CSV table of C-alpha atoms in Angstrom, one decimal:
chain,number,residue,atom,x,y,z
A,13,MET,CA,-80.1,-46.0,19.5
A,14,ALA,CA,-78.0,-47.1,16.5
A,15,ARG,CA,-81.1,-48.0,14.6
A,16,GLU,CA,-82.8,-44.7,15.2
A,17,GLU,CA,-79.6,-42.8,14.1
A,18,ALA,CA,-79.4,-45.0,11.0
A,19,ALA,CA,-83.0,-44.2,10.3
A,20,GLN,CA,-82.2,-40.5,10.4
A,21,TRP,CA,-79.4,-41.0,7.9
A,22,LEU,CA,-81.8,-42.9,5.7
A,23,ARG,CA,-84.3,-40.0,5.9
A,24,ARG,CA,-81.6,-37.6,4.7
A,25,ALA,CA,-80.6,-40.1,2.0
A,26,ARG,CA,-84.3,-40.3,0.8
A,27,SER,CA,-84.3,-36.5,0.7
A,28,ASN,CA,-81.2,-36.4,-1.5
A,29,LEU,CA,-82.6,-39.0,-3.7
A,30,GLN,CA,-85.8,-37.1,-4.2
A,31,LEU,CA,-84.0,-33.9,-4.9
A,32,GLY,CA,-81.9,-35.7,-7.5
A,33,LYS,CA,-84.9,-37.1,-9.2
A,34,ALA,CA,-87.3,-34.1,-8.9
A,35,GLY,CA,-84.8,-31.5,-10.1
A,36,ARG,CA,-84.7,-32.8,-13.7
A,37,THR,CA,-86.2,-29.6,-15.1
A,38,GLY,CA,-85.0,-26.9,-17.5
A,39,GLY,CA,-81.8,-25.2,-16.4
A,40,VAL,CA,-80.8,-27.8,-13.8
A,41,MET,CA,-77.6,-29.5,-14.8
A,42,LEU,CA,-77.4,-33.3,-14.7
A,43,GLU,CA,-74.0,-33.0,-12.9
A,44,ASP,CA,-75.8,-31.2,-10.0
A,45,LEU,CA,-78.5,-33.9,-9.9
A,46,CYS,CA,-75.9,-36.6,-9.9
A,47,PHE,CA,-74.3,-35.0,-6.8
A,48,GLU,CA,-77.6,-35.3,-5.0
A,49,ILE,CA,-77.9,-38.9,-6.2
A,50,GLN,CA,-74.3,-39.7,-5.0
A,51,GLN,CA,-75.1,-38.2,-1.6
A,52,ALA,CA,-78.2,-40.4,-1.3
A,53,ALA,CA,-76.1,-43.5,-1.9
A,54,GLU,CA,-73.3,-42.3,0.5
A,55,LYS,CA,-75.7,-41.6,3.3
A,56,SER,CA,-77.4,-44.9,2.7
A,57,LEU,CA,-74.1,-46.8,3.1
A,58,LYS,CA,-73.3,-44.8,6.2
A,59,ALA,CA,-76.7,-45.7,7.7
A,60,VAL,CA,-75.7,-49.4,7.4
A,61,LEU,CA,-72.4,-48.8,9.2
A,62,ILE,CA,-74.2,-46.8,11.9
A,63,ASN,CA,-76.7,-49.6,12.3
A,64,ALA,CA,-73.9,-52.1,12.8
A,65,ASP,CA,-72.3,-49.9,15.4
A,66,ALA,CA,-69.2,-49.6,13.1
A,67,GLN,CA,-67.1,-46.5,12.9
A,68,VAL,CA,-68.2,-44.3,10.0
A,69,PRO,CA,-65.3,-42.5,8.3
A,70,ARG,CA,-65.7,-38.9,7.2
A,71,THR,CA,-65.2,-39.6,3.5
A,72,HIS,CA,-66.9,-39.5,0.2
A,73,ALA,CA,-65.0,-42.6,-0.9
A,74,LEU,CA,-67.8,-45.0,-1.7
A,75,GLY,CA,-65.3,-47.9,-2.3
A,76,LEU,CA,-64.0,-47.5,1.3
A,77,LEU,CA,-67.5,-47.5,2.7
A,78,VAL,CA,-68.4,-50.7,0.9
A,79,GLN,CA,-65.2,-52.3,2.2
A,80,LYS,CA,-66.1,-51.4,5.8
A,81,ILE,CA,-69.6,-52.7,5.3
A,82,GLU,CA,-68.4,-56.0,3.9
A,83,ALA,CA,-66.7,-56.6,7.3
A,84,VAL,CA,-70.2,-56.7,9.0
A,85,VAL,CA,-72.7,-57.7,6.3
A,86,GLU,CA,-72.7,-59.2,2.8
A,87,VAL,CA,-73.0,-56.5,0.1
A,88,PRO,CA,-74.9,-57.6,-3.0
A,89,GLU,CA,-73.3,-57.1,-6.4
A,90,GLU,CA,-75.9,-54.5,-7.4
A,91,VAL,CA,-75.0,-52.4,-4.4
A,92,GLN,CA,-71.3,-52.7,-5.1
A,93,ARG,CA,-72.0,-50.8,-8.3
A,94,VAL,CA,-72.2,-47.7,-6.0
A,95,VAL,CA,-68.5,-47.0,-6.7
A,96,GLU,CA,-69.6,-45.9,-10.2
A,97,LEU,CA,-71.0,-42.8,-8.5
A,98,ALA,CA,-67.7,-41.7,-7.0
A,99,ASP,CA,-66.9,-38.9,-9.5
A,100,TYR,CA,-70.2,-37.2,-8.7
A,101,ALA,CA,-69.1,-36.5,-5.1
A,102,VAL,CA,-66.4,-34.0,-6.1
A,103,GLN,CA,-65.2,-33.9,-9.7
A,104,THR,CA,-68.5,-33.0,-11.5
A,105,ARG,CA,-69.6,-30.5,-8.8
A,106,TYR,CA,-67.6,-27.7,-10.3
A,107,PRO,CA,-66.8,-26.6,-13.8
A,108,GLY,CA,-63.9,-28.6,-15.1
A,109,ASP,CA,-62.3,-30.6,-17.8
A,110,TYR,CA,-64.7,-33.6,-18.0
A,111,PRO,CA,-67.4,-34.6,-20.4
A,112,PRO,CA,-70.9,-33.6,-19.4
A,113,VAL,CA,-73.1,-36.2,-17.8
A,114,THR,CA,-75.4,-37.8,-20.3
A,115,ASN,CA,-79.1,-38.7,-19.8
A,116,GLU,CA,-78.1,-42.4,-19.8
A,117,GLU,CA,-75.5,-41.9,-17.1
A,118,TYR,CA,-78.0,-39.9,-15.0
A,119,ASP,CA,-80.6,-42.6,-15.3
A,120,ASP,CA,-78.0,-45.3,-14.4
A,121,ALA,CA,-76.9,-43.2,-11.4
A,122,VAL,CA,-80.5,-43.0,-10.2
A,123,ALA,CA,-81.0,-46.7,-10.6
A,124,ILE,CA,-77.8,-47.5,-8.6
A,125,ALA,CA,-78.7,-45.1,-5.8
A,126,GLU,CA,-82.3,-46.4,-5.6
A,127,ALA,CA,-80.9,-50.0,-5.3
A,128,VAL,CA,-78.4,-48.9,-2.6
A,129,PHE,CA,-81.1,-47.0,-0.6
A,130,ASP,CA,-83.6,-49.9,-0.8
A,131,TRP,CA,-81.0,-52.4,0.3
A,132,ALA,CA,-79.8,-50.1,3.2
A,133,ALA,CA,-83.4,-49.7,4.4
A,134,ARG,CA,-83.9,-53.5,4.4
A,135,VAL,CA,-80.6,-54.0,6.3
A,136,VAL,CA,-81.5,-51.3,8.9
A,137,GLY,CA,-85.0,-52.6,9.1
A,138,VAL,CA,-86.9,-49.4,8.5
A,139,GLN,CA,-89.7,-48.5,6.1
A,140,GLU,CA,-88.8,-45.4,4.2
């Protein structure tokens, strides 16, 4: 039961990841793509918690999710970098006083989210 629910979360994470990568066309802001990328990473982390039958907090706080996961499974250093995506959950979703996301930051966010997703899929034991 938990594995199937976790697999559903990973399917949604894959969708967010694909949206974040495919939307890189004229007129689409990198901030919006980074939100999709952040969502992919967040849902991947939540899939790991669900798979472990752990309580999943309703939060966008990636650091908190990593802490909860560390109680049940070792989190590789490359996955711990997920906290770098935290600002994309809320801050950059709306116009505000922050510097625009650069192409380099976007590419880095994609790489982080892909690493998190791939790790989560291995932990859950599903092929995505």
